[in-house]
Amino acid sequence: MKKIFFILFMMLISSSSLAAGGLEALTVTTGENGAQSYSLTLQVLILMTVLTLLPAIFLMMTSFTRIIIVLAILRQALGTAQTPSSQILIGIALFLTFFIMAPVFDEIYETAATPYLNEEMEMMEALQLGSLPIRKFMMAQTRESDLKMFSGIAGKKEFSEPSEVPLSILVPSFLTSELKTAFQIGFLIFIPFLIIDLVVASVLMSMGMMMLSPMIISLPFKIMLFVLVDGWVLIVGTLASSFYT
């Protein structure tokens, strides 16, 4: 898993460096009789394998999960159906993830990727150094109760230091913690919009307009409230700052 993780972030951060390093994708060998044979290097095969796991790794080991869940709950609370569209929400979550994870990516690039590409350290040493920043990031967002639960399921004892926690336990613990945090934020976002729906429904019922859908009347008020308080800046700023506390 460490190898997969390091190669993933090398592709995300330093794809240009890989190209500049002259990674030989295809080897052409000419025989004595003039015939040519072709062979792929092992590094290219590893990179192609990692490409198939790239979406899952990106979802599990970054801030993307929390962001996309909160944005989806926000859209549901506003009641705007497919506005913004799913493609726009994913785009916002993706670039906000790059912004939040930029310090982690930079640290991995400086401490592990660059020395390895310059042939200043061995592969295993680079893998160990490259896993430290992402491990530190995930540990800072993971609840201790989630770590204990997965450690107990795996039959592992309690760990005295964060560096002793294997990625096989840290990743699912981080993911469940992110889900819980995302729904907590979503709950707080949902409350003011729910109050508007309740007020509008009560007014319509008191006026005897029970056949009129409260959603049609409350939607403009919810949009107006969200715009007046500069909702997008508040939501995006809160999400970004929640990873630095």
PDB file of C-alpha atoms in Angstrom, residues 25-237:
ATOM      1  CA  ALA A  25       8.431   3.265 -21.543  1.00  0.00           C
ATOM      2  CA  LEU A  26       9.444   0.998 -24.421  1.00  0.00           C
ATOM      3  CA  THR A  27      12.705  -0.846 -25.018  1.00  0.00           C
ATOM      4  CA  VAL A  28      13.576  -1.819 -28.571  1.00  0.00           C
ATOM      5  CA  THR A  29      16.160  -4.581 -28.992  1.00  0.00           C
ATOM      6  CA  THR A  30      17.649  -5.392 -32.394  1.00  0.00           C
ATOM      7  CA  GLY A  31      18.786  -8.977 -32.951  1.00  0.00           C
ATOM      8  CA  GLU A  32      21.675 -10.235 -35.000  1.00  0.00           C
ATOM      9  CA  ASN A  33      19.428 -10.967 -37.962  1.00  0.00           C
ATOM     10  CA  GLY A  34      17.958  -7.430 -37.879  1.00  0.00           C
ATOM     11  CA  ALA A  35      14.692  -8.441 -36.159  1.00  0.00           C
ATOM     12  CA  GLN A  36      13.403  -6.093 -33.458  1.00  0.00           C
ATOM     13  CA  SER A  37      11.746  -7.043 -30.182  1.00  0.00           C
ATOM     14  CA  TYR A  38       9.833  -4.711 -27.858  1.00  0.00           C
ATOM     15  CA  SER A  39       9.479  -4.836 -24.071  1.00  0.00           C
ATOM     16  CA  LEU A  40       7.895  -2.578 -21.401  1.00  0.00           C
ATOM     17  CA  THR A  41       9.785  -1.631 -18.261  1.00  0.00           C
ATOM     18  CA  LEU A  42       8.544  -2.722 -14.860  1.00  0.00           C
ATOM     19  CA  GLN A  43       8.090   0.890 -13.721  1.00  0.00           C
ATOM     20  CA  VAL A  44       5.597   1.588 -16.490  1.00  0.00           C
ATOM     21  CA  LEU A  45       3.624  -1.537 -15.617  1.00  0.00           C
ATOM     22  CA  ILE A  46       3.415  -0.360 -11.991  1.00  0.00           C
ATOM     23  CA  LEU A  47       2.272   3.100 -13.053  1.00  0.00           C
ATOM     24  CA  MET A  48      -0.427   1.669 -15.318  1.00  0.00           C
ATOM     25  CA  THR A  49      -1.648  -0.534 -12.475  1.00  0.00           C
ATOM     26  CA  VAL A  50      -1.862   2.423 -10.092  1.00  0.00           C
ATOM     27  CA  LEU A  51      -3.982   4.347 -12.604  1.00  0.00           C
ATOM     28  CA  THR A  52      -6.833   1.879 -12.062  1.00  0.00           C
ATOM     29  CA  LEU A  53      -6.703   2.491  -8.288  1.00  0.00           C
ATOM     30  CA  LEU A  54      -6.253   6.252  -8.534  1.00  0.00           C
ATOM     31  CA  PRO A  55      -9.911   7.301  -7.941  1.00  0.00           C
ATOM     32  CA  ALA A  56     -10.328   5.100  -4.856  1.00  0.00           C
ATOM     33  CA  ILE A  57      -7.028   6.246  -3.333  1.00  0.00           C
ATOM     34  CA  PHE A  58      -7.859   9.881  -4.001  1.00  0.00           C
ATOM     35  CA  LEU A  59     -11.266   9.517  -2.323  1.00  0.00           C
ATOM     36  CA  MET A  60      -9.984   7.660   0.744  1.00  0.00           C
ATOM     37  CA  MET A  61      -6.807   9.521   1.628  1.00  0.00           C
ATOM     38  CA  THR A  62      -7.637  13.204   1.015  1.00  0.00           C
ATOM     39  CA  SER A  63     -10.194  15.804   2.073  1.00  0.00           C
ATOM     40  CA  PHE A  64     -12.434  15.097  -0.942  1.00  0.00           C
ATOM     41  CA  THR A  65     -14.947  12.926   0.928  1.00  0.00           C
ATOM     42  CA  ARG A  66     -15.874  15.541   3.535  1.00  0.00           C
ATOM     43  CA  ILE A  67     -16.160  18.327   0.974  1.00  0.00           C
ATOM     44  CA  ILE A  68     -18.394  16.533  -1.538  1.00  0.00           C
ATOM     45  CA  ILE A  69     -20.776  15.263   1.160  1.00  0.00           C
ATOM     46  CA  VAL A  70     -21.208  18.742   2.668  1.00  0.00           C
ATOM     47  CA  LEU A  71     -21.825  20.277  -0.759  1.00  0.00           C
ATOM     48  CA  ALA A  72     -24.403  17.585  -1.594  1.00  0.00           C
ATOM     49  CA  ILE A  73     -26.230  18.194   1.708  1.00  0.00           C
ATOM     50  CA  LEU A  74     -26.169  21.936   1.039  1.00  0.00           C
ATOM     51  CA  ARG A  75     -27.826  21.467  -2.322  1.00  0.00           C
ATOM     52  CA  GLN A  76     -30.459  19.250  -0.728  1.00  0.00           C
ATOM     53  CA  ALA A  77     -31.106  21.833   2.018  1.00  0.00           C
ATOM     54  CA  LEU A  78     -31.551  24.601  -0.539  1.00  0.00           C
ATOM     55  CA  GLY A  79     -34.035  22.455  -2.450  1.00  0.00           C
ATOM     56  CA  THR A  80     -32.632  23.501  -5.822  1.00  0.00           C
ATOM     57  CA  ALA A  81     -32.781  19.965  -7.259  1.00  0.00           C
ATOM     58  CA  GLN A  82     -29.863  19.682  -9.717  1.00  0.00           C
ATOM     59  CA  THR A  83     -28.558  23.241  -9.324  1.00  0.00           C
ATOM     60  CA  PRO A  84     -25.578  23.372  -9.045  1.00  0.00           C
ATOM     61  CA  SER A  85     -25.166  20.226 -11.084  1.00  0.00           C
ATOM     62  CA  SER A  86     -23.226  17.223  -9.841  1.00  0.00           C
ATOM     63  CA  GLN A  87     -20.401  18.007 -12.245  1.00  0.00           C
ATOM     64  CA  ILE A  88     -20.019  21.501 -10.766  1.00  0.00           C
ATOM     65  CA  LEU A  89     -20.052  20.192  -7.194  1.00  0.00           C
ATOM     66  CA  ILE A  90     -17.403  17.597  -8.033  1.00  0.00           C
ATOM     67  CA  GLY A  91     -15.299  20.289  -9.713  1.00  0.00           C
ATOM     68  CA  ILE A  92     -15.548  22.550  -6.658  1.00  0.00           C
ATOM     69  CA  ALA A  93     -14.683  19.658  -4.335  1.00  0.00           C
ATOM     70  CA  LEU A  94     -11.764  18.613  -6.531  1.00  0.00           C
ATOM     71  CA  PHE A  95     -10.049  21.990  -6.705  1.00  0.00           C
ATOM     72  CA  LEU A  96     -10.757  22.723  -3.046  1.00  0.00           C
ATOM     73  CA  THR A  97      -9.115  19.386  -2.251  1.00  0.00           C
ATOM     74  CA  PHE A  98      -6.031  20.402  -4.222  1.00  0.00           C
ATOM     75  CA  PHE A  99      -5.940  23.670  -2.249  1.00  0.00           C
ATOM     76  CA  ILE A 100      -6.233  21.922   1.124  1.00  0.00           C
ATOM     77  CA  MET A 101      -3.786  19.152   0.289  1.00  0.00           C
ATOM     78  CA  ALA A 102      -1.200  21.465  -1.335  1.00  0.00           C
ATOM     79  CA  PRO A 103       1.066  21.639   1.771  1.00  0.00           C
ATOM     80  CA  VAL A 104       1.003  17.833   2.017  1.00  0.00           C
ATOM     81  CA  PHE A 105       1.782  17.436  -1.694  1.00  0.00           C
ATOM     82  CA  ASP A 106       4.624  19.953  -1.481  1.00  0.00           C
ATOM     83  CA  GLU A 107       6.174  18.181   1.501  1.00  0.00           C
ATOM     84  CA  ILE A 108       5.998  14.809  -0.257  1.00  0.00           C
ATOM     85  CA  TYR A 109       7.571  16.280  -3.370  1.00  0.00           C
ATOM     86  CA  GLU A 110      10.423  17.964  -1.495  1.00  0.00           C
ATOM     87  CA  THR A 111      11.264  15.196   0.961  1.00  0.00           C
ATOM     88  CA  ALA A 112      10.678  12.065  -1.113  1.00  0.00           C
ATOM     89  CA  ALA A 113       9.899  12.580  -4.803  1.00  0.00           C
ATOM     90  CA  THR A 114      12.719  14.967  -5.679  1.00  0.00           C
ATOM     91  CA  PRO A 115      15.533  13.000  -3.931  1.00  0.00           C
ATOM     92  CA  TYR A 116      14.288   9.749  -5.481  1.00  0.00           C
ATOM     93  CA  LEU A 117      14.094  11.206  -8.993  1.00  0.00           C
ATOM     94  CA  ASN A 118      17.599  12.640  -8.517  1.00  0.00           C
ATOM     95  CA  GLU A 119      18.781   9.161  -7.456  1.00  0.00           C
ATOM     96  CA  GLU A 120      19.798  10.442  -4.028  1.00  0.00           C
ATOM     97  CA  MET A 121      17.905   7.756  -2.103  1.00  0.00           C
ATOM     98  CA  GLU A 122      16.585   4.247  -2.564  1.00  0.00           C
ATOM     99  CA  MET A 123      12.985   3.404  -3.420  1.00  0.00           C
ATOM    100  CA  MET A 124      12.026   2.024  -0.001  1.00  0.00           C
ATOM    101  CA  GLU A 125      13.490   5.011   1.842  1.00  0.00           C
ATOM    102  CA  ALA A 126      11.593   7.375  -0.448  1.00  0.00           C
ATOM    103  CA  LEU A 127       8.388   5.427   0.141  1.00  0.00           C
ATOM    104  CA  GLN A 128       8.755   5.698   3.903  1.00  0.00           C
ATOM    105  CA  LEU A 129       9.497   9.416   3.801  1.00  0.00           C
ATOM    106  CA  GLY A 130       6.696  10.030   1.306  1.00  0.00           C
ATOM    107  CA  SER A 131       4.102   8.330   3.500  1.00  0.00           C
ATOM    108  CA  LEU A 132       4.832  10.509   6.554  1.00  0.00           C
ATOM    109  CA  PRO A 133       3.063  13.740   5.431  1.00  0.00           C
ATOM    110  CA  ILE A 134      -0.145  12.003   4.337  1.00  0.00           C
ATOM    111  CA  ARG A 135      -0.072   9.859   7.473  1.00  0.00           C
ATOM    112  CA  LYS A 136       0.265  13.001   9.591  1.00  0.00           C
ATOM    113  CA  PHE A 137      -2.652  14.616   7.750  1.00  0.00           C
ATOM    114  CA  MET A 138      -4.943  11.627   8.220  1.00  0.00           C
ATOM    115  CA  MET A 139      -4.012  11.186  11.877  1.00  0.00           C
ATOM    116  CA  ALA A 140      -4.918  14.823  12.581  1.00  0.00           C
ATOM    117  CA  GLN A 141      -8.436  14.252  11.206  1.00  0.00           C
ATOM    118  CA  THR A 142      -9.045  10.768  12.639  1.00  0.00           C
ATOM    119  CA  ARG A 143     -10.945  10.202  15.870  1.00  0.00           C
ATOM    120  CA  GLU A 144      -9.310   8.055  18.502  1.00  0.00           C
ATOM    121  CA  SER A 145     -12.506   6.020  18.922  1.00  0.00           C
ATOM    122  CA  ASP A 146     -12.432   5.033  15.241  1.00  0.00           C
ATOM    123  CA  LEU A 147      -8.793   3.963  15.527  1.00  0.00           C
ATOM    124  CA  LYS A 148      -9.596   1.828  18.558  1.00  0.00           C
ATOM    125  CA  MET A 149     -12.535   0.207  16.798  1.00  0.00           C
ATOM    126  CA  PHE A 150     -10.582  -0.849  13.707  1.00  0.00           C
ATOM    127  CA  SER A 151      -7.585  -1.856  15.808  1.00  0.00           C
ATOM    128  CA  GLY A 152      -9.837  -4.107  17.857  1.00  0.00           C
ATOM    129  CA  ILE A 153     -11.402  -5.633  14.744  1.00  0.00           C
ATOM    130  CA  ALA A 154      -7.921  -6.307  13.322  1.00  0.00           C
ATOM    131  CA  GLY A 155      -6.781  -7.795  16.633  1.00  0.00           C
ATOM    132  CA  LYS A 156      -4.041  -5.221  17.105  1.00  0.00           C
ATOM    133  CA  LYS A 157      -2.932  -3.775  20.430  1.00  0.00           C
ATOM    134  CA  GLU A 158      -3.071  -0.071  21.196  1.00  0.00           C
ATOM    135  CA  PHE A 159      -0.375   1.960  19.470  1.00  0.00           C
ATOM    136  CA  SER A 160       1.892   4.163  21.558  1.00  0.00           C
ATOM    137  CA  GLU A 161       2.854   6.428  18.649  1.00  0.00           C
ATOM    138  CA  PRO A 162       0.974   7.535  15.495  1.00  0.00           C
ATOM    139  CA  SER A 163       3.813   6.235  13.322  1.00  0.00           C
ATOM    140  CA  GLU A 164       3.060   2.699  14.498  1.00  0.00           C
ATOM    141  CA  VAL A 165      -0.470   2.711  13.055  1.00  0.00           C
ATOM    142  CA  PRO A 166      -0.465   0.789   9.744  1.00  0.00           C
ATOM    143  CA  LEU A 167      -2.221   2.279   6.738  1.00  0.00           C
ATOM    144  CA  SER A 168      -4.562  -0.719   6.631  1.00  0.00           C
ATOM    145  CA  ILE A 169      -6.078   0.568   9.905  1.00  0.00           C
ATOM    146  CA  LEU A 170      -5.493   4.297   9.462  1.00  0.00           C
ATOM    147  CA  VAL A 171      -7.262   4.638   6.103  1.00  0.00           C
ATOM    148  CA  PRO A 172     -10.659   3.153   7.127  1.00  0.00           C
ATOM    149  CA  SER A 173     -10.480   5.009  10.461  1.00  0.00           C
ATOM    150  CA  PHE A 174      -9.837   8.262   8.622  1.00  0.00           C
ATOM    151  CA  LEU A 175     -12.677   7.570   6.204  1.00  0.00           C
ATOM    152  CA  THR A 176     -15.275   6.891   8.917  1.00  0.00           C
ATOM    153  CA  SER A 177     -14.144   9.992  10.810  1.00  0.00           C
ATOM    154  CA  GLU A 178     -14.553  12.068   7.665  1.00  0.00           C
ATOM    155  CA  LEU A 179     -18.074  10.723   7.127  1.00  0.00           C
ATOM    156  CA  LYS A 180     -19.076  11.606  10.685  1.00  0.00           C
ATOM    157  CA  THR A 181     -17.579  15.099  10.461  1.00  0.00           C
ATOM    158  CA  ALA A 182     -19.227  15.743   7.097  1.00  0.00           C
ATOM    159  CA  PHE A 183     -22.680  14.824   8.402  1.00  0.00           C
ATOM    160  CA  GLN A 184     -22.169  16.978  11.512  1.00  0.00           C
ATOM    161  CA  ILE A 185     -21.372  19.984   9.328  1.00  0.00           C
ATOM    162  CA  GLY A 186     -24.279  19.128   7.040  1.00  0.00           C
ATOM    163  CA  PHE A 187     -26.667  19.015   9.998  1.00  0.00           C
ATOM    164  CA  LEU A 188     -25.675  22.532  11.078  1.00  0.00           C
ATOM    165  CA  ILE A 189     -26.104  23.781   7.505  1.00  0.00           C
ATOM    166  CA  PHE A 190     -29.541  22.189   7.200  1.00  0.00           C
ATOM    167  CA  ILE A 191     -31.064  23.817  10.328  1.00  0.00           C
ATOM    168  CA  PRO A 192     -31.672  27.406   9.059  1.00  0.00           C
ATOM    169  CA  PHE A 193     -33.180  26.180   5.805  1.00  0.00           C
ATOM    170  CA  LEU A 194     -35.410  23.758   7.696  1.00  0.00           C
ATOM    171  CA  ILE A 195     -36.665  26.614   9.868  1.00  0.00           C
ATOM    172  CA  ILE A 196     -37.635  28.590   6.755  1.00  0.00           C
ATOM    173  CA  ASP A 197     -39.547  25.570   5.414  1.00  0.00           C
ATOM    174  CA  LEU A 198     -41.415  25.174   8.715  1.00  0.00           C
ATOM    175  CA  VAL A 199     -42.334  28.865   8.892  1.00  0.00           C
ATOM    176  CA  VAL A 200     -43.582  28.951   5.300  1.00  0.00           C
ATOM    177  CA  ALA A 201     -45.572  25.739   5.772  1.00  0.00           C
ATOM    178  CA  SER A 202     -47.196  27.105   8.956  1.00  0.00           C
ATOM    179  CA  VAL A 203     -48.125  30.383   7.248  1.00  0.00           C
ATOM    180  CA  LEU A 204     -49.640  28.603   4.265  1.00  0.00           C
ATOM    181  CA  MET A 205     -51.636  26.274   6.506  1.00  0.00           C
ATOM    182  CA  SER A 206     -52.951  29.162   8.600  1.00  0.00           C
ATOM    183  CA  MET A 207     -54.077  30.876   5.384  1.00  0.00           C
ATOM    184  CA  GLY A 208     -55.867  27.709   4.230  1.00  0.00           C
ATOM    185  CA  MET A 209     -53.562  27.290   1.235  1.00  0.00           C
ATOM    186  CA  MET A 210     -52.854  23.629   1.908  1.00  0.00           C
ATOM    187  CA  MET A 211     -52.827  22.693  -1.776  1.00  0.00           C
ATOM    188  CA  LEU A 212     -49.879  24.997  -2.482  1.00  0.00           C
ATOM    189  CA  SER A 213     -46.474  23.349  -2.046  1.00  0.00           C
ATOM    190  CA  PRO A 214     -44.411  25.090   0.660  1.00  0.00           C
ATOM    191  CA  MET A 215     -41.240  24.293  -1.323  1.00  0.00           C
ATOM    192  CA  ILE A 216     -42.297  26.674  -4.113  1.00  0.00           C
ATOM    193  CA  ILE A 217     -42.713  29.572  -1.683  1.00  0.00           C
ATOM    194  CA  SER A 218     -39.721  28.842   0.553  1.00  0.00           C
ATOM    195  CA  LEU A 219     -37.200  28.360  -2.246  1.00  0.00           C
ATOM    196  CA  PRO A 220     -36.779  32.086  -3.078  1.00  0.00           C
ATOM    197  CA  PHE A 221     -36.405  32.927   0.624  1.00  0.00           C
ATOM    198  CA  LYS A 222     -33.738  30.251   1.126  1.00  0.00           C
ATOM    199  CA  ILE A 223     -31.802  31.414  -1.926  1.00  0.00           C
ATOM    200  CA  MET A 224     -32.068  35.037  -0.781  1.00  0.00           C
ATOM    201  CA  LEU A 225     -30.848  34.129   2.712  1.00  0.00           C
ATOM    202  CA  PHE A 226     -27.936  32.139   1.320  1.00  0.00           C
ATOM    203  CA  VAL A 227     -26.884  34.990  -0.976  1.00  0.00           C
ATOM    204  CA  LEU A 228     -27.241  37.706   1.682  1.00  0.00           C
ATOM    205  CA  VAL A 229     -24.960  35.918   4.142  1.00  0.00           C
ATOM    206  CA  ASP A 230     -22.451  35.159   1.348  1.00  0.00           C
ATOM    207  CA  GLY A 231     -23.092  31.459   1.822  1.00  0.00           C
ATOM    208  CA  TRP A 232     -20.607  30.043  -0.667  1.00  0.00           C
ATOM    209  CA  VAL A 233     -17.700  31.907   0.925  1.00  0.00           C
ATOM    210  CA  LEU A 234     -18.797  30.768   4.388  1.00  0.00           C
ATOM    211  CA  ILE A 235     -19.184  27.130   3.345  1.00  0.00           C
ATOM    212  CA  VAL A 236     -15.938  26.907   1.383  1.00  0.00           C
ATOM    213  CA  GLY A 237     -13.993  28.851   4.013  1.00  0.00           C
TER     214      GLY A 237
END
